[in-house]
PDB file of C-alpha atoms in Angstrom:
ATOM      1  CA  UNK A  23       5.929 -85.001  39.719  1.00 27.00           C
ATOM      2  CA  UNK A  24       7.320 -85.991  36.352  1.00 32.00           C
ATOM      3  CA  UNK A  25       8.086 -82.995  34.194  1.00 36.00           C
ATOM      4  CA  UNK A  26       8.441 -83.468  30.451  1.00 35.00           C
ATOM      5  CA  UNK A  27       9.335 -80.671  28.077  1.00 38.00           C
ATOM      6  CA  UNK A  28       8.538 -81.278  24.421  1.00 32.00           C
ATOM      7  CA  UNK A  29       9.997 -78.996  21.796  1.00 34.00           C
ATOM      8  CA  UNK A  30       8.779 -79.514  18.237  1.00 29.00           C
ATOM      9  CA  UNK A  31      11.918 -78.550  16.360  1.00 28.00           C
ATOM     10  CA  UNK A  32      12.832 -78.790  12.684  1.00 28.00           C
ATOM     11  CA  UNK A  33      15.342 -81.362  11.522  1.00 28.00           C
ATOM     12  CA  UNK A  34      18.928 -80.194  11.339  1.00 26.00           C
ATOM     13  CA  UNK A  35      21.094 -80.090   8.281  1.00 28.00           C
ATOM     14  CA  UNK A  36      24.616 -81.406   7.976  1.00 26.00           C
ATOM     15  CA  UNK A  37      26.548 -82.319  11.113  1.00 31.00           C
ATOM     16  CA  UNK A  38      30.100 -80.893  11.254  1.00 32.00           C
ATOM     17  CA  UNK A  39      32.742 -83.485  10.414  1.00 30.00           C
ATOM     18  CA  UNK A  40      34.289 -83.112  13.868  1.00 33.00           C
ATOM     19  CA  UNK A  41      31.339 -84.886  15.450  1.00 34.00           C
ATOM     20  CA  UNK A  42      30.790 -87.815  13.139  1.00 32.00           C
ATOM     21  CA  UNK A  43      30.992 -90.401  15.932  1.00 34.00           C
ATOM     22  CA  UNK A  44      29.144 -90.845  19.203  1.00 40.00           C
ATOM     23  CA  UNK A  45      30.507 -89.448  20.974  1.00 40.00           C
ATOM     24  CA  UNK A  46      48.614 -94.750  34.825  1.00 33.00           C
ATOM     25  CA  UNK A  47      48.794 -92.293  37.321  1.00 35.00           C
ATOM     26  CA  UNK A  48      45.932 -91.242  39.519  1.00 39.00           C
ATOM     27  CA  UNK A  49      45.536 -87.450  39.837  1.00 40.00           C
ATOM     28  CA  UNK A  50      45.353 -85.646  43.121  1.00 39.00           C
ATOM     29  CA  UNK A  51      41.704 -84.596  43.432  1.00 38.00           C
ATOM     30  CA  UNK A  52      41.106 -80.856  43.466  1.00 37.00           C
ATOM     31  CA  UNK A  53      44.713 -79.890  42.769  1.00 40.00           C
ATOM     32  CA  UNK A  54      45.626 -77.989  39.609  1.00 43.00           C
ATOM     33  CA  UNK A  55      49.248 -78.866  38.826  1.00 44.00           C
ATOM     34  CA  UNK A  56      49.974 -76.209  36.254  1.00 47.00           C
ATOM     35  CA  UNK A  57      48.539 -73.369  34.208  1.00 40.00           C
ATOM     36  CA  UNK A  58      49.655 -72.401  30.720  1.00 37.00           C
ATOM     37  CA  UNK A  59      48.290 -69.104  29.485  1.00 37.00           C
ATOM     38  CA  UNK A  60      47.267 -69.044  25.861  1.00 41.00           C
ATOM     39  CA  UNK A  61      47.722 -72.784  25.339  1.00 45.00           C
ATOM     40  CA  UNK A  62      44.039 -73.383  24.688  1.00 48.00           C
ATOM     41  CA  UNK A  63      41.951 -72.308  21.745  1.00 52.00           C
ATOM     42  CA  UNK A  64      40.540 -68.780  21.384  1.00 64.00           C
ATOM     43  CA  UNK A  65      42.586 -67.493  24.311  1.00 74.00           C
ATOM     44  CA  UNK A  66      41.305 -70.145  26.688  1.00 93.00           C
ATOM     45  CA  UNK A  67      43.556 -71.008  29.619  1.00 96.00           C
ATOM     46  CA  UNK A  68      44.814 -74.577  29.710  1.00 96.00           C
ATOM     47  CA  UNK A  69      45.063 -76.114  33.183  1.00 97.00           C
ATOM     48  CA  UNK A  70      46.459 -79.509  34.072  1.00 97.00           C
ATOM     49  CA  UNK A  71      45.220 -81.488  37.055  1.00 97.00           C
ATOM     50  CA  UNK A  72      47.609 -84.445  36.815  1.00 97.00           C
ATOM     51  CA  UNK A  73      50.698 -85.711  35.026  1.00 96.00           C
ATOM     52  CA  UNK A  74      49.003 -87.651  32.230  1.00 98.00           C
ATOM     53  CA  UNK A  75      48.594 -85.750  28.923  1.00 97.00           C
ATOM     54  CA  UNK A  76      44.829 -86.338  29.120  1.00 98.00           C
ATOM     55  CA  UNK A  77      44.484 -84.736  32.548  1.00 98.00           C
ATOM     56  CA  UNK A  78      43.774 -81.227  31.344  1.00 98.00           C
ATOM     57  CA  UNK A  79      41.051 -78.597  31.177  1.00 98.00           C
ATOM     58  CA  UNK A  80      40.459 -75.575  28.981  1.00 97.00           C
ATOM     59  CA  UNK A  81      38.939 -72.629  30.839  1.00 98.00           C
ATOM     60  CA  UNK A  82      36.824 -70.189  28.827  1.00 98.00           C
ATOM     61  CA  UNK A  83      35.829 -67.079  30.785  1.00 97.00           C
ATOM     62  CA  UNK A  84      33.019 -64.716  29.770  1.00 96.00           C
ATOM     63  CA  UNK A  85      33.738 -61.053  29.102  1.00 95.00           C
ATOM     64  CA  UNK A  86      31.079 -60.066  31.655  1.00 94.00           C
ATOM     65  CA  UNK A  87      30.260 -61.192  35.182  1.00 96.00           C
ATOM     66  CA  UNK A  88      29.912 -64.968  35.224  1.00 97.00           C
ATOM     67  CA  UNK A  89      26.492 -66.574  35.637  1.00 98.00           C
ATOM     68  CA  UNK A  90      28.106 -69.736  37.001  1.00 98.00           C
ATOM     69  CA  UNK A  91      30.330 -72.585  35.858  1.00 98.00           C
ATOM     70  CA  UNK A  92      29.395 -75.151  33.230  1.00 98.00           C
ATOM     71  CA  UNK A  93      31.595 -78.262  33.136  1.00 99.00           C
ATOM     72  CA  UNK A  94      31.612 -79.510  29.535  1.00 98.00           C
ATOM     73  CA  UNK A  95      32.218 -83.277  29.241  1.00 98.00           C
ATOM     74  CA  UNK A  96      32.692 -84.665  25.738  1.00 98.00           C
ATOM     75  CA  UNK A  97      31.426 -87.992  24.471  1.00 98.00           C
ATOM     76  CA  UNK A  98      32.744 -90.702  22.197  1.00 98.00           C
ATOM     77  CA  UNK A  99      31.725 -93.854  24.098  1.00 98.00           C
ATOM     78  CA  UNK A 100      34.613 -93.301  26.545  1.00 98.00           C
ATOM     79  CA  UNK A 101      37.093 -94.124  23.736  1.00 98.00           C
ATOM     80  CA  UNK A 102      40.494 -92.481  23.290  1.00 98.00           C
ATOM     81  CA  UNK A 103      39.741 -91.751  19.622  1.00 98.00           C
ATOM     82  CA  UNK A 104      37.613 -88.776  20.729  1.00 98.00           C
ATOM     83  CA  UNK A 105      38.784 -85.817  22.777  1.00 97.00           C
ATOM     84  CA  UNK A 106      37.815 -82.544  24.430  1.00 98.00           C
ATOM     85  CA  UNK A 107      37.837 -80.609  21.154  1.00 96.00           C
ATOM     86  CA  UNK A 108      34.327 -82.013  20.627  1.00 97.00           C
ATOM     87  CA  UNK A 109      33.277 -79.730  23.497  1.00 98.00           C
ATOM     88  CA  UNK A 110      35.166 -76.632  22.366  1.00 97.00           C
ATOM     89  CA  UNK A 111      32.329 -75.125  20.269  1.00 97.00           C
ATOM     90  CA  UNK A 112      29.961 -75.442  23.223  1.00 98.00           C
ATOM     91  CA  UNK A 113      32.521 -73.926  25.598  1.00 98.00           C
ATOM     92  CA  UNK A 114      32.893 -70.911  23.312  1.00 97.00           C
ATOM     93  CA  UNK A 115      29.124 -70.540  23.001  1.00 98.00           C
ATOM     94  CA  UNK A 116      28.672 -70.760  26.765  1.00 98.00           C
ATOM     95  CA  UNK A 117      31.274 -68.066  27.422  1.00 98.00           C
ATOM     96  CA  UNK A 118      29.509 -65.822  24.918  1.00 97.00           C
ATOM     97  CA  UNK A 119      26.312 -66.316  26.958  1.00 97.00           C
ATOM     98  CA  UNK A 120      28.003 -65.269  30.197  1.00 97.00           C
ATOM     99  CA  UNK A 121      28.974 -68.675  31.596  1.00 98.00           C
ATOM    100  CA  UNK A 122      32.401 -69.802  32.712  1.00 98.00           C
ATOM    101  CA  UNK A 123      33.054 -72.941  30.648  1.00 98.00           C
ATOM    102  CA  UNK A 124      35.315 -75.689  32.046  1.00 98.00           C
ATOM    103  CA  UNK A 125      35.952 -78.023  29.095  1.00 98.00           C
ATOM    104  CA  UNK A 126      37.536 -81.142  30.539  1.00 98.00           C
ATOM    105  CA  UNK A 127      39.665 -83.941  29.161  1.00 98.00           C
ATOM    106  CA  UNK A 128      40.100 -87.291  30.895  1.00 98.00           C
ATOM    107  CA  UNK A 129      41.718 -90.665  30.302  1.00 98.00           C
ATOM    108  CA  UNK A 130      39.599 -92.864  28.057  1.00 98.00           C
ATOM    109  CA  UNK A 131      39.561 -96.530  27.106  1.00 98.00           C
ATOM    110  CA  UNK A 132      42.676 -97.020  24.978  1.00 98.00           C
ATOM    111  CA  UNK A 133      44.904 -94.421  26.644  1.00 98.00           C
ATOM    112  CA  UNK A 134      44.909 -95.396  30.299  1.00 98.00           C
ATOM    113  CA  UNK A 135      41.230 -94.888  31.044  1.00 98.00           C
ATOM    114  CA  UNK A 136      38.480 -97.252  32.092  1.00 98.00           C
ATOM    115  CA  UNK A 137      37.216 -98.018  35.581  1.00 98.00           C
ATOM    116  CA  UNK A 138      38.142 -96.349  37.869  1.00 98.00           C
ATOM    117  CA  UNK A 139      40.604 -94.095  36.013  1.00 98.00           C
ATOM    118  CA  UNK A 140      38.059 -92.322  33.820  1.00 98.00           C
ATOM    119  CA  UNK A 141      35.856 -91.605  36.839  1.00 98.00           C
ATOM    120  CA  UNK A 142      38.834 -90.512  38.953  1.00 98.00           C
ATOM    121  CA  UNK A 143      39.812 -88.030  36.273  1.00 98.00           C
ATOM    122  CA  UNK A 144      36.344 -86.526  35.885  1.00 98.00           C
ATOM    123  CA  UNK A 145      36.083 -86.114  39.655  1.00 98.00           C
ATOM    124  CA  UNK A 146      39.545 -84.561  39.884  1.00 98.00           C
ATOM    125  CA  UNK A 147      38.890 -82.211  36.963  1.00 98.00           C
ATOM    126  CA  UNK A 148      35.738 -80.897  38.631  1.00 98.00           C
ATOM    127  CA  UNK A 149      37.421 -80.596  42.017  1.00 98.00           C
ATOM    128  CA  UNK A 150      40.262 -78.618  40.381  1.00 98.00           C
ATOM    129  CA  UNK A 151      37.790 -75.739  40.010  1.00 98.00           C
ATOM    130  CA  UNK A 152      38.530 -74.959  43.651  1.00 97.00           C
ATOM    131  CA  UNK A 153      42.107 -74.045  42.716  1.00 95.00           C
ATOM    132  CA  UNK A 154      41.177 -71.412  40.125  1.00 96.00           C
ATOM    133  CA  UNK A 155      41.123 -67.832  41.353  1.00 94.00           C
ATOM    134  CA  UNK A 156      38.010 -65.735  40.926  1.00 93.00           C
ATOM    135  CA  UNK A 157      35.422 -68.449  40.376  1.00 96.00           C
ATOM    136  CA  UNK A 158      32.057 -68.434  42.130  1.00 95.00           C
ATOM    137  CA  UNK A 159      31.227 -72.105  42.650  1.00 98.00           C
ATOM    138  CA  UNK A 160      27.715 -71.608  44.002  1.00 98.00           C
ATOM    139  CA  UNK A 161      26.381 -72.793  40.613  1.00 98.00           C
ATOM    140  CA  UNK A 162      28.239 -75.666  38.954  1.00 98.00           C
ATOM    141  CA  UNK A 163      26.432 -77.371  36.078  1.00 98.00           C
ATOM    142  CA  UNK A 164      27.727 -80.533  34.423  1.00 99.00           C
ATOM    143  CA  UNK A 165      26.863 -80.685  30.717  1.00 99.00           C
ATOM    144  CA  UNK A 166      27.826 -83.876  28.927  1.00 98.00           C
ATOM    145  CA  UNK A 167      27.151 -85.484  25.566  1.00 98.00           C
ATOM    146  CA  UNK A 168      26.595 -89.208  24.998  1.00 98.00           C
ATOM    147  CA  UNK A 169      29.213 -90.944  27.197  1.00 98.00           C
ATOM    148  CA  UNK A 170      29.831 -87.482  28.627  1.00 98.00           C
ATOM    149  CA  UNK A 171      26.155 -87.352  29.610  1.00 98.00           C
ATOM    150  CA  UNK A 172      26.705 -90.506  31.618  1.00 98.00           C
ATOM    151  CA  UNK A 173      29.698 -88.886  33.325  1.00 99.00           C
ATOM    152  CA  UNK A 174      27.824 -85.606  33.901  1.00 99.00           C
ATOM    153  CA  UNK A 175      25.013 -87.320  35.809  1.00 98.00           C
ATOM    154  CA  UNK A 176      27.425 -89.690  37.571  1.00 98.00           C
ATOM    155  CA  UNK A 177      29.461 -86.690  38.773  1.00 98.00           C
ATOM    156  CA  UNK A 178      26.333 -85.062  40.196  1.00 98.00           C
ATOM    157  CA  UNK A 179      25.848 -88.063  42.471  1.00 97.00           C
ATOM    158  CA  UNK A 180      29.409 -88.894  43.524  1.00 96.00           C
ATOM    159  CA  UNK A 181      29.967 -89.008  47.276  1.00 94.00           C
ATOM    160  CA  UNK A 182      32.040 -86.445  49.200  1.00 94.00           C
ATOM    161  CA  UNK A 183      32.924 -84.156  46.285  1.00 97.00           C
ATOM    162  CA  UNK A 184      35.534 -81.452  46.661  1.00 97.00           C
ATOM    163  CA  UNK A 185      33.369 -79.238  44.439  1.00 98.00           C
ATOM    164  CA  UNK A 186      29.646 -79.949  44.485  1.00 98.00           C
ATOM    165  CA  UNK A 187      27.683 -80.176  41.247  1.00 98.00           C
ATOM    166  CA  UNK A 188      24.415 -78.256  41.606  1.00 98.00           C
ATOM    167  CA  UNK A 189      22.704 -79.212  38.313  1.00 98.00           C
ATOM    168  CA  UNK A 190      23.286 -81.814  35.593  1.00 98.00           C
ATOM    169  CA  UNK A 191      22.341 -81.776  31.905  1.00 99.00           C
ATOM    170  CA  UNK A 192      22.640 -84.975  29.886  1.00 98.00           C
ATOM    171  CA  UNK A 193      22.839 -84.453  26.123  1.00 98.00           C
ATOM    172  CA  UNK A 194      21.741 -87.737  24.508  1.00 98.00           C
ATOM    173  CA  UNK A 195      23.440 -89.426  27.436  1.00 98.00           C
ATOM    174  CA  UNK A 196      24.113 -93.069  28.168  1.00 98.00           C
ATOM    175  CA  UNK A 197      22.224 -93.108  31.471  1.00 98.00           C
ATOM    176  CA  UNK A 198      21.834 -96.865  31.899  1.00 98.00           C
ATOM    177  CA  UNK A 199      25.046 -98.885  31.572  1.00 98.00           C
ATOM    178  CA  UNK A 200      23.269-102.237  31.914  1.00 98.00           C
ATOM    179  CA  UNK A 201      20.791-101.466  29.119  1.00 98.00           C
ATOM    180  CA  UNK A 202      23.617-100.013  27.039  1.00 98.00           C
ATOM    181  CA  UNK A 203      25.674-103.166  27.427  1.00 98.00           C
ATOM    182  CA  UNK A 204      22.765-105.455  26.611  1.00 98.00           C
ATOM    183  CA  UNK A 205      22.071-103.444  23.460  1.00 98.00           C
ATOM    184  CA  UNK A 206      25.728-103.475  22.447  1.00 98.00           C
ATOM    185  CA  UNK A 207      25.884 -99.688  22.105  1.00 98.00           C
ATOM    186  CA  UNK A 208      29.191 -98.444  20.779  1.00 98.00           C
ATOM    187  CA  UNK A 209      30.349-101.967  20.005  1.00 97.00           C
ATOM    188  CA  UNK A 210      30.288-103.027  23.645  1.00 98.00           C
ATOM    189  CA  UNK A 211      31.580 -99.707  24.956  1.00 98.00           C
ATOM    190  CA  UNK A 212      30.054-100.045  28.437  1.00 98.00           C
ATOM    191  CA  UNK A 213      31.754-103.389  29.046  1.00 98.00           C
ATOM    192  CA  UNK A 214      35.032-101.942  27.768  1.00 98.00           C
ATOM    193  CA  UNK A 215      34.692 -99.046  30.215  1.00 98.00           C
ATOM    194  CA  UNK A 216      33.924-101.305  33.167  1.00 98.00           C
ATOM    195  CA  UNK A 217      36.218-104.168  32.235  1.00 98.00           C
ATOM    196  CA  UNK A 218      33.342-106.666  32.364  1.00 98.00           C
ATOM    197  CA  UNK A 219      29.671-106.935  31.382  1.00 98.00           C
ATOM    198  CA  UNK A 220      27.586-104.312  33.176  1.00 98.00           C
ATOM    199  CA  UNK A 221      25.382-105.526  35.997  1.00 98.00           C
ATOM    200  CA  UNK A 222      23.930-104.863  39.420  1.00 96.00           C
ATOM    201  CA  UNK A 223      27.411-104.785  40.935  1.00 97.00           C
ATOM    202  CA  UNK A 224      28.206-101.593  39.033  1.00 98.00           C
ATOM    203  CA  UNK A 225      25.824 -99.309  40.908  1.00 97.00           C
ATOM    204  CA  UNK A 226      28.574 -96.859  41.850  1.00 97.00           C
ATOM    205  CA  UNK A 227      29.268 -96.172  38.153  1.00 98.00           C
ATOM    206  CA  UNK A 228      25.748 -96.343  36.690  1.00 98.00           C
ATOM    207  CA  UNK A 229      23.358 -93.339  36.871  1.00 98.00           C
ATOM    208  CA  UNK A 230      20.283 -95.536  36.481  1.00 98.00           C
ATOM    209  CA  UNK A 231      21.298 -97.469  39.593  1.00 98.00           C
ATOM    210  CA  UNK A 232      22.126 -94.291  41.554  1.00 98.00           C
ATOM    211  CA  UNK A 233      18.577 -92.944  41.464  1.00 98.00           C
ATOM    212  CA  UNK A 234      17.468 -90.813  43.261  1.00 98.00           C
ATOM    213  CA  UNK A 235      19.903 -87.896  43.195  1.00 98.00           C
ATOM    214  CA  UNK A 236      19.446 -84.724  45.203  1.00 97.00           C
ATOM    215  CA  UNK A 237      20.575 -82.679  42.178  1.00 98.00           C
ATOM    216  CA  UNK A 238      18.165 -81.628  39.401  1.00 98.00           C
ATOM    217  CA  UNK A 239      18.805 -83.497  36.155  1.00 98.00           C
ATOM    218  CA  UNK A 240      17.705 -82.571  32.633  1.00 98.00           C
ATOM    219  CA  UNK A 241      17.832 -85.338  30.034  1.00 98.00           C
ATOM    220  CA  UNK A 242      17.951 -83.678  26.617  1.00 98.00           C
ATOM    221  CA  UNK A 243      17.385 -86.253  23.908  1.00 98.00           C
ATOM    222  CA  UNK A 244      15.952 -86.667  20.421  1.00 98.00           C
ATOM    223  CA  UNK A 245      13.556 -89.501  19.541  1.00 98.00           C
ATOM    224  CA  UNK A 246      15.347 -89.739  16.180  1.00 97.00           C
ATOM    225  CA  UNK A 247      18.691 -90.500  17.860  1.00 98.00           C
ATOM    226  CA  UNK A 248      20.075 -93.631  16.184  1.00 97.00           C
ATOM    227  CA  UNK A 249      23.187 -93.899  18.394  1.00 98.00           C
ATOM    228  CA  UNK A 250      21.880 -93.770  21.975  1.00 98.00           C
ATOM    229  CA  UNK A 251      18.182 -94.699  22.222  1.00 98.00           C
ATOM    230  CA  UNK A 252      15.711 -92.072  23.393  1.00 98.00           C
ATOM    231  CA  UNK A 253      14.442 -94.755  25.779  1.00 98.00           C
ATOM    232  CA  UNK A 254      17.539 -94.200  27.916  1.00 98.00           C
ATOM    233  CA  UNK A 255      16.372 -90.685  28.748  1.00 98.00           C
ATOM    234  CA  UNK A 256      12.727 -91.681  29.172  1.00 98.00           C
ATOM    235  CA  UNK A 257      13.540 -94.551  31.534  1.00 98.00           C
ATOM    236  CA  UNK A 258      15.884 -92.434  33.626  1.00 98.00           C
ATOM    237  CA  UNK A 259      13.417 -89.560  34.049  1.00 98.00           C
ATOM    238  CA  UNK A 260      10.512 -91.919  34.785  1.00 98.00           C
ATOM    239  CA  UNK A 261      12.472 -93.789  37.455  1.00 98.00           C
ATOM    240  CA  UNK A 262      13.944 -90.625  38.968  1.00 98.00           C
ATOM    241  CA  UNK A 263      10.644 -88.795  39.291  1.00 98.00           C
ATOM    242  CA  UNK A 264       8.940 -91.919  40.645  1.00 98.00           C
ATOM    243  CA  UNK A 265      11.633 -91.988  43.335  1.00 98.00           C
ATOM    244  CA  UNK A 266      10.989 -88.352  44.246  1.00 98.00           C
ATOM    245  CA  UNK A 267      13.963 -86.805  42.454  1.00 98.00           C
ATOM    246  CA  UNK A 268      13.802 -83.722  40.249  1.00 98.00           C
ATOM    247  CA  UNK A 269      14.291 -84.833  36.642  1.00 98.00           C
ATOM    248  CA  UNK A 270      13.079 -83.338  33.374  1.00 98.00           C
ATOM    249  CA  UNK A 271      12.927 -84.856  29.913  1.00 98.00           C
ATOM    250  CA  UNK A 272      13.642 -82.242  27.241  1.00 98.00           C
ATOM    251  CA  UNK A 273      12.608 -83.731  23.923  1.00 98.00           C
ATOM    252  CA  UNK A 274      14.267 -82.266  20.845  1.00 98.00           C
ATOM    253  CA  UNK A 275      15.051 -83.251  17.266  1.00 96.00           C
ATOM    254  CA  UNK A 276      18.329 -83.404  15.421  1.00 97.00           C
ATOM    255  CA  UNK A 277      19.494 -86.932  16.101  1.00 98.00           C
ATOM    256  CA  UNK A 278      22.489 -87.718  18.249  1.00 98.00           C
ATOM    257  CA  UNK A 279      24.574 -84.678  17.311  1.00 98.00           C
ATOM    258  CA  UNK A 280      22.064 -81.845  17.155  1.00 98.00           C
ATOM    259  CA  UNK A 281      22.431 -81.348  20.906  1.00 98.00           C
ATOM    260  CA  UNK A 282      26.094 -80.317  20.488  1.00 98.00           C
ATOM    261  CA  UNK A 283      25.628 -78.029  17.488  1.00 98.00           C
ATOM    262  CA  UNK A 284      25.642 -74.407  18.761  1.00 98.00           C
ATOM    263  CA  UNK A 285      23.615 -73.353  15.720  1.00 97.00           C
ATOM    264  CA  UNK A 286      20.819 -75.863  16.329  1.00 98.00           C
ATOM    265  CA  UNK A 287      17.403 -75.486  17.888  1.00 97.00           C
ATOM    266  CA  UNK A 288      18.345 -78.357  20.193  1.00 98.00           C
ATOM    267  CA  UNK A 289      21.130 -76.192  21.607  1.00 98.00           C
ATOM    268  CA  UNK A 290      18.720 -73.269  21.931  1.00 98.00           C
ATOM    269  CA  UNK A 291      16.521 -75.510  24.089  1.00 98.00           C
ATOM    270  CA  UNK A 292      19.476 -76.165  26.370  1.00 98.00           C
ATOM    271  CA  UNK A 293      20.181 -72.464  26.645  1.00 98.00           C
ATOM    272  CA  UNK A 294      16.626 -72.086  27.915  1.00 98.00           C
ATOM    273  CA  UNK A 295      17.414 -74.647  30.620  1.00 98.00           C
ATOM    274  CA  UNK A 296      20.567 -72.749  31.554  1.00 98.00           C
ATOM    275  CA  UNK A 297      18.647 -69.460  31.617  1.00 97.00           C
ATOM    276  CA  UNK A 298      16.300 -71.035  34.155  1.00 97.00           C
ATOM    277  CA  UNK A 299      19.250 -72.141  36.250  1.00 96.00           C
ATOM    278  CA  UNK A 300      21.194 -68.900  36.220  1.00 89.00           C
TER     279      UNK A 300
END
């Protein structure tokens, strides 16, 4: 059954300047290579999972018992101009709500990323959770914005994971690489990620072509998004539910960036989703 959640929310005000854009050596999956206490922001622990400067994670722990792990995956059309600091405000907010936040960085197009390096890094960063003491991995939620939404849903469907994703939340995500490429989103960002025009041969990288997943997916998106069309979320949820998967469309307002503003009603809607999960 298709489930659609509509939230009539007021328009947001100014977007912080840090989010003004839409947002090589292969690592050893599931192996954290080093930990530097105090290297992250706000007392977060910085963990590396490979030798490249982009193969790092910032771990934000709650002050109370953890409700589960949320893997924060930033956007920016997979481009090296944008980094994990886009996800830092969400990681802080999640820790304040009792979640362990795992804010990941990965190689992007322009600094050694692309296919398969970007995907290898996201997989390895998630699998590195297994090397952190004191984490309960029974609930692992991927939460990604824009290109990070694509990676969040992709990660939920990857085969033979070291750490299994149990739920995925796409925040204005690019869920259809073929449609994205045809529309020229991000100046041809999908083709730059793949190294060629997106097509049927890219099923292993494209959430729309991986339907159905056995992991619940929430597609949080605003109809007034002028960066990634709302139709991406609608088409994904329609196809997923028609195929028997559990997928929910959470309709918000606030454009492309309201979903990553911790002070927004769009973020409050996502907290409701997380409350239902854990």
